[in-house]
């Protein structure tokens, strides 16, 4: 039997609040920088877009999304940047979990 993988824990940056939030039908949010949620539910046709300022060297930036509880992406909702999926980094604490009921993809 293979050895279990070690838990990787990335602490939430100090001072970053992690509220509970639910977003649904027609809501469009643009994420920038570091964001944190305890429980985050994205349903129906909600969209979480990623907006980043390009780095001085032209390499682009990232949005770090920290989840300390549950992440639920349901229905026809979308999360991220379809032109560059690597711009969104999602970190879920070892005690958290994610439910994604659609195909995850990108270009």
PDB file of N, CA and C in Angstrom:
ATOM      1  N   UNK A   1       0.844  -1.177   0.000  1.00  0.00           N
ATOM      2  CA  UNK A   1       0.000   0.000   0.000  1.00  0.00           C
ATOM      3  C   UNK A   1       0.889   1.241   0.000  1.00  0.00           C
ATOM      4  N   UNK A   2       0.643   2.201  -0.913  1.00  0.00           N
ATOM      5  CA  UNK A   2       1.495   3.390  -0.976  1.00  0.00           C
ATOM      6  C   UNK A   2       1.352   4.267   0.261  1.00  0.00           C
ATOM      7  N   UNK A   3       2.429   4.968   0.557  1.00  0.00           N
ATOM      8  CA  UNK A   3       2.427   5.905   1.680  1.00  0.00           C
ATOM      9  C   UNK A   3       1.474   7.057   1.382  1.00  0.00           C
ATOM     10  N   UNK A   4       0.708   7.528   2.378  1.00  0.00           N
ATOM     11  CA  UNK A   4      -0.153   8.697   2.134  1.00  0.00           C
ATOM     12  C   UNK A   4       0.687   9.940   1.899  1.00  0.00           C
ATOM     13  N   UNK A   5       0.161  10.816   1.091  1.00  0.00           N
ATOM     14  CA  UNK A   5       0.859  12.082   0.839  1.00  0.00           C
ATOM     15  C   UNK A   5       0.775  12.964   2.076  1.00  0.00           C
ATOM     16  N   UNK A   6       1.822  13.735   2.360  1.00  0.00           N
ATOM     17  CA  UNK A   6       1.755  14.635   3.515  1.00  0.00           C
ATOM     18  C   UNK A   6       0.786  15.774   3.237  1.00  0.00           C
ATOM     19  N   UNK A   7       0.156  16.273   4.301  1.00  0.00           N
ATOM     20  CA  UNK A   7      -0.708  17.431   4.147  1.00  0.00           C
ATOM     21  C   UNK A   7       0.147  18.662   3.881  1.00  0.00           C
ATOM     22  N   UNK A   8      -0.261  19.437   2.914  1.00  0.00           N
ATOM     23  CA  UNK A   8       0.419  20.680   2.621  1.00  0.00           C
ATOM     24  C   UNK A   8      -0.470  21.800   3.114  1.00  0.00           C
ATOM     25  N   UNK A   9       0.018  22.587   4.017  1.00  0.00           N
ATOM     26  CA  UNK A   9      -0.778  23.671   4.566  1.00  0.00           C
ATOM     27  C   UNK A   9      -0.113  24.996   4.247  1.00  0.00           C
ATOM     28  N   UNK A  10      -0.858  25.863   3.616  1.00  0.00           N
ATOM     29  CA  UNK A  10      -0.365  27.190   3.306  1.00  0.00           C
ATOM     30  C   UNK A  10      -1.165  28.157   4.162  1.00  0.00           C
ATOM     31  N   UNK A  11      -0.515  28.821   5.111  1.00  0.00           N
ATOM     32  CA  UNK A  11      -1.277  29.697   6.000  1.00  0.00           C
ATOM     33  C   UNK A  11      -1.887  30.880   5.253  1.00  0.00           C
ATOM     34  N   UNK A  12      -3.049  31.290   5.738  1.00  0.00           N
ATOM     35  CA  UNK A  12      -3.706  32.482   5.214  1.00  0.00           C
ATOM     36  C   UNK A  12      -2.857  33.682   5.636  1.00  0.00           C
ATOM     37  N   UNK A  13      -2.572  34.601   4.715  1.00  0.00           N
ATOM     38  CA  UNK A  13      -1.765  35.774   5.084  1.00  0.00           C
ATOM     39  C   UNK A  13      -2.388  36.540   6.253  1.00  0.00           C
ATOM     40  N   UNK A  14      -1.567  37.031   7.174  1.00  0.00           N
ATOM     41  CA  UNK A  14      -2.075  37.772   8.326  1.00  0.00           C
ATOM     42  C   UNK A  14      -2.924  38.969   7.891  1.00  0.00           C
ATOM     43  N   UNK A  15      -4.003  39.199   8.632  1.00  0.00           N
ATOM     44  CA  UNK A  15      -4.863  40.347   8.364  1.00  0.00           C
ATOM     45  C   UNK A  15      -5.917  40.120   7.305  1.00  0.00           C
ATOM     46  N   UNK A  16      -5.889  38.974   6.633  1.00  0.00           N
ATOM     47  CA  UNK A  16      -6.868  38.676   5.585  1.00  0.00           C
ATOM     48  C   UNK A  16      -8.091  38.029   6.231  1.00  0.00           C
ATOM     49  N   UNK A  17      -9.260  38.666   6.108  1.00  0.00           N
ATOM     50  CA  UNK A  17     -10.494  38.140   6.689  1.00  0.00           C
ATOM     51  C   UNK A  17     -11.070  37.058   5.782  1.00  0.00           C
ATOM     52  N   UNK A  18     -11.729  36.070   6.400  1.00  0.00           N
ATOM     53  CA  UNK A  18     -12.273  34.932   5.650  1.00  0.00           C
ATOM     54  C   UNK A  18     -13.759  34.754   5.963  1.00  0.00           C
ATOM     55  N   UNK A  19     -14.630  35.547   5.335  1.00  0.00           N
ATOM     56  CA  UNK A  19     -16.066  35.439   5.609  1.00  0.00           C
ATOM     57  C   UNK A  19     -16.691  34.247   4.876  1.00  0.00           C
ATOM     58  N   UNK A  20     -17.930  33.948   5.223  1.00  0.00           N
ATOM     59  CA  UNK A  20     -18.751  33.016   4.453  1.00  0.00           C
ATOM     60  C   UNK A  20     -19.440  33.814   3.366  1.00  0.00           C
ATOM     61  N   UNK A  21     -19.571  33.250   2.168  1.00  0.00           N
ATOM     62  CA  UNK A  21     -20.237  33.974   1.084  1.00  0.00           C
ATOM     63  C   UNK A  21     -20.890  33.004   0.115  1.00  0.00           C
ATOM     64  N   UNK A  22     -22.034  33.444  -0.430  1.00  0.00           N
ATOM     65  CA  UNK A  22     -22.731  32.704  -1.477  1.00  0.00           C
ATOM     66  C   UNK A  22     -23.066  33.680  -2.592  1.00  0.00           C
ATOM     67  N   UNK A  23     -22.721  33.315  -3.815  1.00  0.00           N
ATOM     68  CA  UNK A  23     -23.009  34.147  -4.981  1.00  0.00           C
ATOM     69  C   UNK A  23     -23.780  33.315  -5.989  1.00  0.00           C
ATOM     70  N   UNK A  24     -24.828  33.905  -6.571  1.00  0.00           N
ATOM     71  CA  UNK A  24     -25.666  33.162  -7.492  1.00  0.00           C
ATOM     72  C   UNK A  24     -26.012  33.970  -8.724  1.00  0.00           C
ATOM     73  N   UNK A  25     -27.054  33.542  -9.384  1.00  0.00           N
ATOM     74  CA  UNK A  25     -27.544  34.020 -10.671  1.00  0.00           C
ATOM     75  C   UNK A  25     -27.136  35.434 -11.045  1.00  0.00           C
ATOM     76  N   UNK A  26     -26.336  35.527 -12.085  1.00  0.00           N
ATOM     77  CA  UNK A  26     -25.992  36.800 -12.687  1.00  0.00           C
ATOM     78  C   UNK A  26     -24.930  37.613 -11.974  1.00  0.00           C
ATOM     79  N   UNK A  27     -24.453  37.175 -10.831  1.00  0.00           N
ATOM     80  CA  UNK A  27     -23.429  37.928 -10.101  1.00  0.00           C
ATOM     81  C   UNK A  27     -22.092  37.772 -10.814  1.00  0.00           C
ATOM     82  N   UNK A  28     -21.425  38.894 -11.046  1.00  0.00           N
ATOM     83  CA  UNK A  28     -20.091  38.875 -11.641  1.00  0.00           C
ATOM     84  C   UNK A  28     -19.154  39.608 -10.693  1.00  0.00           C
ATOM     85  N   UNK A  29     -18.159  38.913 -10.189  1.00  0.00           N
ATOM     86  CA  UNK A  29     -17.172  39.512  -9.299  1.00  0.00           C
ATOM     87  C   UNK A  29     -15.802  39.416  -9.954  1.00  0.00           C
ATOM     88  N   UNK A  30     -15.001  40.420  -9.757  1.00  0.00           N
ATOM     89  CA  UNK A  30     -13.629  40.392 -10.265  1.00  0.00           C
ATOM     90  C   UNK A  30     -12.691  40.333  -9.072  1.00  0.00           C
ATOM     91  N   UNK A  31     -11.902  39.279  -9.006  1.00  0.00           N
ATOM     92  CA  UNK A  31     -10.964  39.081  -7.908  1.00  0.00           C
ATOM     93  C   UNK A  31      -9.608  39.676  -8.247  1.00  0.00           C
ATOM     94  N   UNK A  32      -9.000  40.295  -7.265  1.00  0.00           N
ATOM     95  CA  UNK A  32      -7.631  40.793  -7.408  1.00  0.00           C
ATOM     96  C   UNK A  32      -6.870  40.452  -6.139  1.00  0.00           C
ATOM     97  N   UNK A  33      -5.587  40.252  -6.258  1.00  0.00           N
ATOM     98  CA  UNK A  33      -4.736  40.021  -5.087  1.00  0.00           C
ATOM     99  C   UNK A  33      -5.121  38.772  -4.322  1.00  0.00           C
ATOM    100  N   UNK A  34      -4.895  38.804  -2.996  1.00  0.00           N
ATOM    101  CA  UNK A  34      -5.227  37.685  -2.129  1.00  0.00           C
ATOM    102  C   UNK A  34      -6.660  37.831  -1.642  1.00  0.00           C
ATOM    103  N   UNK A  35      -7.417  36.737  -1.707  1.00  0.00           N
ATOM    104  CA  UNK A  35      -8.804  36.693  -1.241  1.00  0.00           C
ATOM    105  C   UNK A  35      -8.963  35.466  -0.354  1.00  0.00           C
ATOM    106  N   UNK A  36      -9.808  35.568   0.662  1.00  0.00           N
ATOM    107  CA  UNK A  36     -10.024  34.434   1.548  1.00  0.00           C
ATOM    108  C   UNK A  36     -11.509  34.309   1.864  1.00  0.00           C
ATOM    109  N   UNK A  37     -11.972  33.076   1.919  1.00  0.00           N
ATOM    110  CA  UNK A  37     -13.336  32.775   2.335  1.00  0.00           C
ATOM    111  C   UNK A  37     -13.283  31.561   3.253  1.00  0.00           C
ATOM    112  N   UNK A  38     -14.142  31.552   4.264  1.00  0.00           N
ATOM    113  CA  UNK A  38     -14.291  30.352   5.063  1.00  0.00           C
ATOM    114  C   UNK A  38     -15.064  29.345   4.221  1.00  0.00           C
ATOM    115  N   UNK A  39     -16.344  29.624   3.984  1.00  0.00           N
ATOM    116  CA  UNK A  39     -17.163  28.797   3.095  1.00  0.00           C
ATOM    117  C   UNK A  39     -17.573  29.663   1.920  1.00  0.00           C
ATOM    118  N   UNK A  40     -17.314  29.199   0.709  1.00  0.00           N
ATOM    119  CA  UNK A  40     -17.652  29.945  -0.505  1.00  0.00           C
ATOM    120  C   UNK A  40     -18.488  29.047  -1.410  1.00  0.00           C
ATOM    121  N   UNK A  41     -19.678  29.535  -1.775  1.00  0.00           N
ATOM    122  CA  UNK A  41     -20.542  28.816  -2.698  1.00  0.00           C
ATOM    123  C   UNK A  41     -20.814  29.713  -3.895  1.00  0.00           C
ATOM    124  N   UNK A  42     -20.572  29.180  -5.084  1.00  0.00           N
ATOM    125  CA  UNK A  42     -20.798  29.893  -6.342  1.00  0.00           C
ATOM    126  C   UNK A  42     -21.794  29.043  -7.119  1.00  0.00           C
ATOM    127  N   UNK A  43     -22.994  29.595  -7.380  1.00  0.00           N
ATOM    128  CA  UNK A  43     -24.042  28.787  -7.984  1.00  0.00           C
ATOM    129  C   UNK A  43     -24.617  29.437  -9.233  1.00  0.00           C
ATOM    130  N   UNK A  44     -25.450  28.677  -9.912  1.00  0.00           N
ATOM    131  CA  UNK A  44     -26.219  29.156 -11.045  1.00  0.00           C
ATOM    132  C   UNK A  44     -25.293  29.723 -12.112  1.00  0.00           C
ATOM    133  N   UNK A  45     -25.508  30.976 -12.510  1.00  0.00           N
ATOM    134  CA  UNK A  45     -24.695  31.572 -13.573  1.00  0.00           C
ATOM    135  C   UNK A  45     -23.697  32.591 -13.016  1.00  0.00           C
ATOM    136  N   UNK A  46     -23.356  32.497 -11.739  1.00  0.00           N
ATOM    137  CA  UNK A  46     -22.386  33.424 -11.154  1.00  0.00           C
ATOM    138  C   UNK A  46     -21.024  33.246 -11.816  1.00  0.00           C
ATOM    139  N   UNK A  47     -20.268  34.345 -11.906  1.00  0.00           N
ATOM    140  CA  UNK A  47     -18.918  34.288 -12.492  1.00  0.00           C
ATOM    141  C   UNK A  47     -17.932  34.966 -11.560  1.00  0.00           C
ATOM    142  N   UNK A  48     -16.833  34.303 -11.308  1.00  0.00           N
ATOM    143  CA  UNK A  48     -15.714  34.885 -10.581  1.00  0.00           C
ATOM    144  C   UNK A  48     -14.610  35.084 -11.602  1.00  0.00           C
ATOM    145  N   UNK A  49     -14.400  36.310 -12.007  1.00  0.00           N
ATOM    146  CA  UNK A  49     -13.333  36.620 -12.954  1.00  0.00           C
ATOM    147  C   UNK A  49     -12.054  36.917 -12.187  1.00  0.00           C
ATOM    148  N   UNK A  50     -10.944  36.742 -12.847  1.00  0.00           N
ATOM    149  CA  UNK A  50      -9.649  37.035 -12.252  1.00  0.00           C
ATOM    150  C   UNK A  50      -9.040  38.212 -12.986  1.00  0.00           C
ATOM    151  N   UNK A  51      -8.702  39.259 -12.249  1.00  0.00           N
ATOM    152  CA  UNK A  51      -8.048  40.426 -12.850  1.00  0.00           C
ATOM    153  C   UNK A  51      -6.705  40.620 -12.160  1.00  0.00           C
ATOM    154  N   UNK A  52      -5.660  40.664 -12.936  1.00  0.00           N
ATOM    155  CA  UNK A  52      -4.327  40.838 -12.361  1.00  0.00           C
ATOM    156  C   UNK A  52      -3.607  41.965 -13.084  1.00  0.00           C
ATOM    157  N   UNK A  53      -2.786  42.651 -12.339  1.00  0.00           N
ATOM    158  CA  UNK A  53      -1.930  43.658 -12.943  1.00  0.00           C
ATOM    159  C   UNK A  53      -0.665  42.965 -13.409  1.00  0.00           C
ATOM    160  N   UNK A  54      -0.225  43.235 -14.634  1.00  0.00           N
ATOM    161  CA  UNK A  54       0.991  42.566 -15.113  1.00  0.00           C
ATOM    162  C   UNK A  54       2.197  42.943 -14.257  1.00  0.00           C
ATOM    163  N   UNK A  55       3.047  41.964 -14.048  1.00  0.00           N
ATOM    164  CA  UNK A  55       4.300  42.215 -13.335  1.00  0.00           C
ATOM    165  C   UNK A  55       5.208  43.076 -14.214  1.00  0.00           C
ATOM    166  N   UNK A  56       6.141  43.795 -13.595  1.00  0.00           N
ATOM    167  CA  UNK A  56       7.039  44.653 -14.381  1.00  0.00           C
ATOM    168  C   UNK A  56       7.788  43.918 -15.486  1.00  0.00           C
ATOM    169  N   UNK A  57       8.045  42.616 -15.278  1.00  0.00           N
ATOM    170  CA  UNK A  57       8.778  41.867 -16.304  1.00  0.00           C
ATOM    171  C   UNK A  57       7.848  41.304 -17.378  1.00  0.00           C
ATOM    172  N   UNK A  58       6.532  41.638 -17.293  1.00  0.00           N
ATOM    173  CA  UNK A  58       5.590  41.184 -18.307  1.00  0.00           C
ATOM    174  C   UNK A  58       5.064  39.778 -18.094  1.00  0.00           C
ATOM    175  N   UNK A  59       5.431  39.145 -16.966  1.00  0.00           N
ATOM    176  CA  UNK A  59       5.024  37.756 -16.742  1.00  0.00           C
ATOM    177  C   UNK A  59       3.596  37.623 -16.228  1.00  0.00           C
ATOM    178  N   UNK A  60       2.980  38.720 -15.846  1.00  0.00           N
ATOM    179  CA  UNK A  60       1.617  38.656 -15.317  1.00  0.00           C
ATOM    180  C   UNK A  60       1.624  38.382 -13.829  1.00  0.00           C
ATOM    181  N   UNK A  61       0.464  38.425 -13.233  1.00  0.00           N
ATOM    182  CA  UNK A  61       0.354  38.198 -11.794  1.00  0.00           C
ATOM    183  C   UNK A  61      -0.635  37.090 -11.509  1.00  0.00           C
ATOM    184  N   UNK A  62      -0.947  36.926 -10.231  1.00  0.00           N
ATOM    185  CA  UNK A  62      -1.804  35.839  -9.799  1.00  0.00           C
ATOM    186  C   UNK A  62      -2.812  36.331  -8.788  1.00  0.00           C
ATOM    187  N   UNK A  63      -3.928  35.638  -8.692  1.00  0.00           N
ATOM    188  CA  UNK A  63      -4.889  35.815  -7.619  1.00  0.00           C
ATOM    189  C   UNK A  63      -4.809  34.555  -6.773  1.00  0.00           C
ATOM    190  N   UNK A  64      -4.563  34.729  -5.483  1.00  0.00           N
ATOM    191  CA  UNK A  64      -4.512  33.612  -4.548  1.00  0.00           C
ATOM    192  C   UNK A  64      -5.828  33.578  -3.786  1.00  0.00           C
ATOM    193  N   UNK A  65      -6.560  32.469  -3.895  1.00  0.00           N
ATOM    194  CA  UNK A  65      -7.841  32.297  -3.228  1.00  0.00           C
ATOM    195  C   UNK A  65      -7.660  31.246  -2.139  1.00  0.00           C
ATOM    196  N   UNK A  66      -7.818  31.682  -0.883  1.00  0.00           N
ATOM    197  CA  UNK A  66      -7.666  30.797   0.264  1.00  0.00           C
ATOM    198  C   UNK A  66      -9.048  30.383   0.756  1.00  0.00           C
ATOM    199  N   UNK A  67      -9.249  29.075   0.965  1.00  0.00           N
ATOM    200  CA  UNK A  67     -10.498  28.534   1.475  1.00  0.00           C
ATOM    201  C   UNK A  67     -10.177  27.800   2.773  1.00  0.00           C
ATOM    202  N   UNK A  68     -10.823  28.225   3.876  1.00  0.00           N
ATOM    203  CA  UNK A  68     -10.564  27.575   5.159  1.00  0.00           C
ATOM    204  C   UNK A  68     -11.643  26.552   5.512  1.00  0.00           C
ATOM    205  N   UNK A  69     -12.764  26.564   4.788  1.00  0.00           N
ATOM    206  CA  UNK A  69     -13.857  25.626   5.029  1.00  0.00           C
ATOM    207  C   UNK A  69     -14.193  24.878   3.758  1.00  0.00           C
ATOM    208  N   UNK A  70     -15.357  25.184   3.167  1.00  0.00           N
ATOM    209  CA  UNK A  70     -15.812  24.490   1.970  1.00  0.00           C
ATOM    210  C   UNK A  70     -15.881  25.420   0.769  1.00  0.00           C
ATOM    211  N   UNK A  71     -15.504  24.882  -0.382  1.00  0.00           N
ATOM    212  CA  UNK A  71     -15.673  25.548  -1.667  1.00  0.00           C
ATOM    213  C   UNK A  71     -16.661  24.725  -2.472  1.00  0.00           C
ATOM    214  N   UNK A  72     -17.763  25.362  -2.910  1.00  0.00           N
ATOM    215  CA  UNK A  72     -18.770  24.698  -3.735  1.00  0.00           C
ATOM    216  C   UNK A  72     -18.955  25.507  -5.006  1.00  0.00           C
ATOM    217  N   UNK A  73     -18.674  24.897  -6.147  1.00  0.00           N
ATOM    218  CA  UNK A  73     -18.893  25.535  -7.449  1.00  0.00           C
ATOM    219  C   UNK A  73     -19.943  24.681  -8.146  1.00  0.00           C
ATOM    220  N   UNK A  74     -21.134  25.250  -8.333  1.00  0.00           N
ATOM    221  CA  UNK A  74     -22.282  24.471  -8.779  1.00  0.00           C
ATOM    222  C   UNK A  74     -22.943  25.092  -9.994  1.00  0.00           C
ATOM    223  N   UNK A  75     -23.702  24.292 -10.733  1.00  0.00           N
ATOM    224  CA  UNK A  75     -24.452  24.795 -11.873  1.00  0.00           C
ATOM    225  C   UNK A  75     -23.550  25.217 -13.014  1.00  0.00           C
ATOM    226  N   UNK A  76     -23.902  26.308 -13.675  1.00  0.00           N
ATOM    227  CA  UNK A  76     -23.122  26.786 -14.819  1.00  0.00           C
ATOM    228  C   UNK A  76     -22.249  27.964 -14.422  1.00  0.00           C
ATOM    229  N   UNK A  77     -21.842  28.007 -13.175  1.00  0.00           N
ATOM    230  CA  UNK A  77     -20.974  29.088 -12.709  1.00  0.00           C
ATOM    231  C   UNK A  77     -19.572  28.913 -13.279  1.00  0.00           C
ATOM    232  N   UNK A  78     -18.788  29.974 -13.246  1.00  0.00           N
ATOM    233  CA  UNK A  78     -17.413  29.894 -13.736  1.00  0.00           C
ATOM    234  C   UNK A  78     -16.492  30.646 -12.788  1.00  0.00           C
ATOM    235  N   UNK A  79     -15.272  30.168 -12.727  1.00  0.00           N
ATOM    236  CA  UNK A  79     -14.269  30.754 -11.837  1.00  0.00           C
ATOM    237  C   UNK A  79     -12.958  30.823 -12.591  1.00  0.00           C
ATOM    238  N   UNK A  80     -12.300  31.982 -12.565  1.00  0.00           N
ATOM    239  CA  UNK A  80     -10.963  32.077 -13.132  1.00  0.00           C
ATOM    240  C   UNK A  80     -10.866  32.901 -14.390  1.00  0.00           C
ATOM    241  N   UNK A  81      -9.771  32.717 -15.087  1.00  0.00           N
ATOM    242  CA  UNK A  81      -9.448  33.425 -16.316  1.00  0.00           C
ATOM    243  C   UNK A  81      -9.350  32.380 -17.425  1.00  0.00           C
ATOM    244  N   UNK A  82     -10.353  32.333 -18.296  1.00  0.00           N
ATOM    245  CA  UNK A  82     -10.382  31.302 -19.343  1.00  0.00           C
ATOM    246  C   UNK A  82      -9.198  31.389 -20.292  1.00  0.00           C
ATOM    247  N   UNK A  83      -8.608  32.570 -20.434  1.00  0.00           N
ATOM    248  CA  UNK A  83      -7.476  32.710 -21.338  1.00  0.00           C
ATOM    249  C   UNK A  83      -6.159  32.300 -20.692  1.00  0.00           C
ATOM    250  N   UNK A  84      -6.124  32.283 -19.350  1.00  0.00           N
ATOM    251  CA  UNK A  84      -4.917  31.875 -18.647  1.00  0.00           C
ATOM    252  C   UNK A  84      -5.291  31.329 -17.273  1.00  0.00           C
ATOM    253  N   UNK A  85      -5.687  30.051 -17.198  1.00  0.00           N
ATOM    254  CA  UNK A  85      -6.133  29.468 -15.933  1.00  0.00           C
ATOM    255  C   UNK A  85      -5.095  29.517 -14.820  1.00  0.00           C
ATOM    256  N   UNK A  86      -3.822  29.638 -15.162  1.00  0.00           N
ATOM    257  CA  UNK A  86      -2.777  29.644 -14.133  1.00  0.00           C
ATOM    258  C   UNK A  86      -2.792  30.915 -13.294  1.00  0.00           C
ATOM    259  N   UNK A  87      -3.575  31.900 -13.677  1.00  0.00           N
ATOM    260  CA  UNK A  87      -3.631  33.154 -12.911  1.00  0.00           C
ATOM    261  C   UNK A  87      -4.412  33.026 -11.612  1.00  0.00           C
ATOM    262  N   UNK A  88      -5.201  31.970 -11.470  1.00  0.00           N
ATOM    263  CA  UNK A  88      -5.937  31.746 -10.231  1.00  0.00           C
ATOM    264  C   UNK A  88      -5.334  30.544  -9.524  1.00  0.00           C
ATOM    265  N   UNK A  89      -4.938  30.770  -8.284  1.00  0.00           N
ATOM    266  CA  UNK A  89      -4.400  29.697  -7.452  1.00  0.00           C
ATOM    267  C   UNK A  89      -5.342  29.527  -6.267  1.00  0.00           C
ATOM    268  N   UNK A  90      -5.849  28.319  -6.090  1.00  0.00           N
ATOM    269  CA  UNK A  90      -6.791  28.040  -5.014  1.00  0.00           C
ATOM    270  C   UNK A  90      -6.097  27.168  -3.977  1.00  0.00           C
ATOM    271  N   UNK A  91      -6.113  27.635  -2.736  1.00  0.00           N
ATOM    272  CA  UNK A  91      -5.509  26.904  -1.623  1.00  0.00           C
ATOM    273  C   UNK A  91      -6.616  26.549  -0.636  1.00  0.00           C
ATOM    274  N   UNK A  92      -6.824  25.256  -0.413  1.00  0.00           N
ATOM    275  CA  UNK A  92      -7.842  24.792   0.519  1.00  0.00           C
ATOM    276  C   UNK A  92      -7.116  24.169   1.709  1.00  0.00           C
ATOM    277  N   UNK A  93      -7.448  24.650   2.885  1.00  0.00           N
ATOM    278  CA  UNK A  93      -6.809  24.144   4.099  1.00  0.00           C
ATOM    279  C   UNK A  93      -7.079  22.648   4.242  1.00  0.00           C
ATOM    280  N   UNK A  94      -6.199  21.903   4.920  1.00  0.00           N
ATOM    281  CA  UNK A  94      -6.363  20.447   5.035  1.00  0.00           C
ATOM    282  C   UNK A  94      -7.695  20.015   5.638  1.00  0.00           C
ATOM    283  N   UNK A  95      -8.323  20.856   6.440  1.00  0.00           N
ATOM    284  CA  UNK A  95      -9.610  20.494   7.034  1.00  0.00           C
ATOM    285  C   UNK A  95     -10.778  20.881   6.131  1.00  0.00           C
ATOM    286  N   UNK A  96     -10.503  21.553   5.005  1.00  0.00           N
ATOM    287  CA  UNK A  96     -11.548  21.999   4.087  1.00  0.00           C
ATOM    288  C   UNK A  96     -11.840  20.960   3.019  1.00  0.00           C
ATOM    289  N   UNK A  97     -12.805  21.284   2.161  1.00  0.00           N
ATOM    290  CA  UNK A  97     -13.124  20.393   1.048  1.00  0.00           C
ATOM    291  C   UNK A  97     -13.731  21.194  -0.085  1.00  0.00           C
ATOM    292  N   UNK A  98     -13.730  20.590  -1.268  1.00  0.00           N
ATOM    293  CA  UNK A  98     -14.273  21.255  -2.449  1.00  0.00           C
ATOM    294  C   UNK A  98     -15.270  20.339  -3.149  1.00  0.00           C
ATOM    295  N   UNK A  99     -16.348  20.950  -3.652  1.00  0.00           N
ATOM    296  CA  UNK A  99     -17.330  20.247  -4.482  1.00  0.00           C
ATOM    297  C   UNK A  99     -17.453  21.018  -5.774  1.00  0.00           C
ATOM    298  N   UNK A 100     -17.134  20.384  -6.874  1.00  0.00           N
ATOM    299  CA  UNK A 100     -17.210  20.993  -8.189  1.00  0.00           C
ATOM    300  C   UNK A 100     -18.144  20.100  -9.010  1.00  0.00           C
ATOM    301  N   UNK A 101     -19.293  20.631  -9.455  1.00  0.00           N
ATOM    302  CA  UNK A 101     -20.215  19.739 -10.168  1.00  0.00           C
ATOM    303  C   UNK A 101     -20.203  19.940 -11.680  1.00  0.00           C
ATOM    304  N   UNK A 102     -19.184  20.601 -12.209  1.00  0.00           N
ATOM    305  CA  UNK A 102     -19.032  20.779 -13.641  1.00  0.00           C
ATOM    306  C   UNK A 102     -17.603  20.417 -14.035  1.00  0.00           C
ATOM    307  N   UNK A 103     -17.348  20.382 -15.309  1.00  0.00           N
ATOM    308  CA  UNK A 103     -16.006  20.114 -15.822  1.00  0.00           C
ATOM    309  C   UNK A 103     -15.137  21.338 -15.582  1.00  0.00           C
ATOM    310  N   UNK A 104     -13.920  21.106 -15.151  1.00  0.00           N
ATOM    311  CA  UNK A 104     -12.950  22.189 -14.973  1.00  0.00           C
ATOM    312  C   UNK A 104     -12.052  22.167 -16.197  1.00  0.00           C
ATOM    313  N   UNK A 105     -11.870  23.323 -16.806  1.00  0.00           N
ATOM    314  CA  UNK A 105     -11.027  23.359 -17.997  1.00  0.00           C
ATOM    315  C   UNK A 105     -10.438  24.720 -18.219  1.00  0.00           C
ATOM    316  N   UNK A 106      -9.643  24.853 -19.207  1.00  0.00           N
ATOM    317  CA  UNK A 106      -9.020  26.118 -19.555  1.00  0.00           C
ATOM    318  C   UNK A 106      -8.297  25.982 -20.869  1.00  0.00           C
ATOM    319  N   UNK A 107      -7.790  27.088 -21.359  1.00  0.00           N
ATOM    320  CA  UNK A 107      -7.061  27.070 -22.626  1.00  0.00           C
ATOM    321  C   UNK A 107      -5.592  26.889 -22.376  1.00  0.00           C
TER     322      UNK A 107
END
